[in-house]
Each structure stands twice: as C-alpha cells, then as structure tokens.
Amino acid sequence: MQNAPSHHPFILSFTVGIHFAAVTFLLPLLPELGAGSPWFETAFALSHFAALPLMGRLADRRGTRFALTLSLAGQLFAFGLLFASQSGEVLLMARLLSGASSAVLPVCFGALRRHARDERELSSGIALLMLGITLGGGLGAIVSAVSWLGAISLL
C-alpha cells in the first residue's frame, strides 16, 4: 500500500500566500494611511530580517505548526493595529510586527524538506510554495488596486 500524499505543501503555500498578499496589499495604501515615508517599509524589512533566525529557532524548538500559527496570529494582530492606528507610531508598530510575523519562508522550506519522501515530492512542494508567493502577492496587489470599499465587497 502506498503512502497517502502529504498536505503540508498546500498548507505552507497557503500560509506564505497570505503573508505575501498582506505585504502587497498594503504597499499602495500606505500613503493614503499617512505613511508615505520610506521608513515604514524599511521598518518592515528590518524587522523581517531580524526575525528570520528567531522564527527558525522557534520552529526548531517548538515545531513548525506552532511557528506558523504564531506568525499568522501576529499578522492578524498587526492588521488590527493597522486598522485602529490613529498615529504614525502605532502604524510603525504595526509594520514592525507585520515584518517580524512574515519571516516564515525558511520555516516553510525546512518543513518541506522534513516531510518530503523523495526529491520529486520536494520539487513539487517548492513549486507549490512559489505558487503561493506569486498568487498571494498578485492577489494582494489586485485587491489593493480596487480600493478599500472594493476590497471589502470582494471578500
């Protein structure tokens, strides 16, 4: 009897897609939110960079599922802060948290490597992960182009 196919690549692709949709969704909207300064995106990038090894270490110690769940919860909290922000400081905190929460790509690659039964399955998993990045980023940009009201009606 053959082993059933793993669903890990689909879950990882979905997770990464959500993070990339969140990034591209906000880029055109930042000037409208009063965050036209490049420091808001620099804060995102720096917190992402700083969180990469921490997120990997967390996944090694507590497990991939815990790290991915925590990152999605952090992203959700960052969107809550962004929605409720009335000042530049709160908006900056939201971007810092969003950047740190989106540092999941190495965790996803590690999970793919651990769960792949052979090189073919690993290649397929990496392709699905890249598809999640591409679709997530593209869909986020499309939704942001529609405007806030258009985005809400699409959901």
CSV table of C-alpha atoms in Angstrom, one decimal, residues 56-150:
chain,number,residue,atom,x,y,z
A,56,GLY,CA,13.7,29.4,12.5
A,57,ARG,CA,14.9,28.8,16.0
A,58,LEU,CA,11.3,28.9,17.3
A,59,ALA,CA,10.3,26.3,14.7
A,60,ASP,CA,13.2,24.1,15.7
A,61,ARG,CA,12.3,24.3,19.4
A,62,ARG,CA,8.5,24.3,19.4
A,63,GLY,CA,7.6,22.9,16.0
A,64,THR,CA,6.7,24.2,12.6
A,65,ARG,CA,3.0,24.3,13.3
A,66,PHE,CA,3.5,26.5,16.4
A,67,ALA,CA,5.8,28.9,14.5
A,68,LEU,CA,3.4,29.2,11.6
A,69,THR,CA,0.4,29.6,13.8
A,70,LEU,CA,2.2,32.3,15.8
A,71,SER,CA,3.2,34.1,12.6
A,72,LEU,CA,-0.4,34.1,11.3
A,73,ALA,CA,-1.7,35.4,14.7
A,74,GLY,CA,1.0,38.1,14.7
A,75,GLN,CA,-0.1,39.1,11.2
A,76,LEU,CA,-3.7,39.3,12.3
A,77,PHE,CA,-2.8,41.4,15.3
A,78,ALA,CA,-0.7,43.7,13.1
A,79,PHE,CA,-3.7,44.2,10.8
A,80,GLY,CA,-5.8,45.0,13.9
A,81,LEU,CA,-3.2,47.6,14.9
A,82,LEU,CA,-3.1,49.0,11.4
A,83,PHE,CA,-6.9,49.3,11.3
A,84,ALA,CA,-7.0,51.0,14.6
A,85,SER,CA,-4.0,53.2,14.2
A,86,GLN,CA,-4.5,56.9,14.8
A,87,SER,CA,-0.9,57.9,14.8
A,88,GLY,CA,2.3,57.2,13.0
A,89,GLU,CA,3.8,55.4,16.0
A,90,VAL,CA,1.0,52.8,16.1
A,91,LEU,CA,1.3,52.4,12.3
A,92,LEU,CA,5.0,51.9,12.7
A,93,MET,CA,4.5,49.3,15.4
A,94,ALA,CA,2.0,47.5,13.1
A,95,ARG,CA,4.6,47.4,10.2
A,96,LEU,CA,7.3,46.2,12.6
A,97,LEU,CA,5.0,43.4,13.8
A,98,SER,CA,3.9,42.5,10.3
A,99,GLY,CA,7.5,42.3,9.1
A,100,ALA,CA,8.5,40.0,12.0
A,101,SER,CA,5.4,37.9,11.6
A,102,SER,CA,6.1,37.3,7.9
A,103,ALA,CA,9.5,35.7,8.4
A,104,VAL,CA,8.3,32.2,7.7
A,105,LEU,CA,9.8,31.3,4.3
A,106,PRO,CA,12.8,29.4,5.8
A,107,VAL,CA,10.5,27.6,8.2
A,108,CYS,CA,8.3,26.5,5.2
A,109,PHE,CA,11.3,25.3,3.3
A,110,GLY,CA,12.5,23.3,6.3
A,111,ALA,CA,9.1,21.7,6.8
A,112,LEU,CA,9.0,20.8,3.1
A,113,ARG,CA,12.4,19.2,3.4
A,114,ARG,CA,11.5,17.2,6.5
A,115,HIS,CA,8.2,15.9,5.1
A,116,ALA,CA,9.2,15.1,1.5
A,117,ARG,CA,9.5,11.4,0.9
A,118,ASP,CA,11.7,11.9,-2.2
A,119,GLU,CA,13.2,14.5,-4.5
A,120,ARG,CA,10.2,14.6,-6.7
A,121,GLU,CA,7.9,15.4,-3.8
A,122,LEU,CA,10.3,18.1,-2.6
A,123,SER,CA,10.4,19.7,-6.0
A,124,SER,CA,6.6,19.7,-6.2
A,125,GLY,CA,6.4,21.2,-2.7
A,126,ILE,CA,8.8,24.0,-3.6
A,127,ALA,CA,6.8,24.7,-6.7
A,128,LEU,CA,3.6,25.0,-4.7
A,129,LEU,CA,5.4,27.3,-2.2
A,130,MET,CA,6.5,29.6,-5.1
A,131,LEU,CA,3.0,29.5,-6.5
A,132,GLY,CA,1.7,30.7,-3.1
A,133,ILE,CA,4.2,33.5,-3.1
A,134,THR,CA,3.2,34.5,-6.7
A,135,LEU,CA,-0.5,34.2,-6.3
A,136,GLY,CA,-0.6,35.8,-2.8
A,137,GLY,CA,1.5,38.8,-4.0
A,138,GLY,CA,-0.5,39.2,-7.2
A,139,LEU,CA,-3.9,38.9,-5.4
A,140,GLY,CA,-2.9,41.4,-2.7
A,141,ALA,CA,-1.9,43.9,-5.4
A,142,ILE,CA,-5.1,43.4,-7.3
A,143,VAL,CA,-7.3,43.8,-4.2
A,144,SER,CA,-5.5,46.9,-3.1
A,145,ALA,CA,-6.0,48.5,-6.5
A,146,VAL,CA,-9.7,48.1,-6.2
A,147,SER,CA,-9.8,50.4,-3.1
A,148,TRP,CA,-10.9,49.8,0.5
A,149,LEU,CA,-14.6,49.5,-0.4
A,150,GLY,CA,-14.0,47.4,-3.4
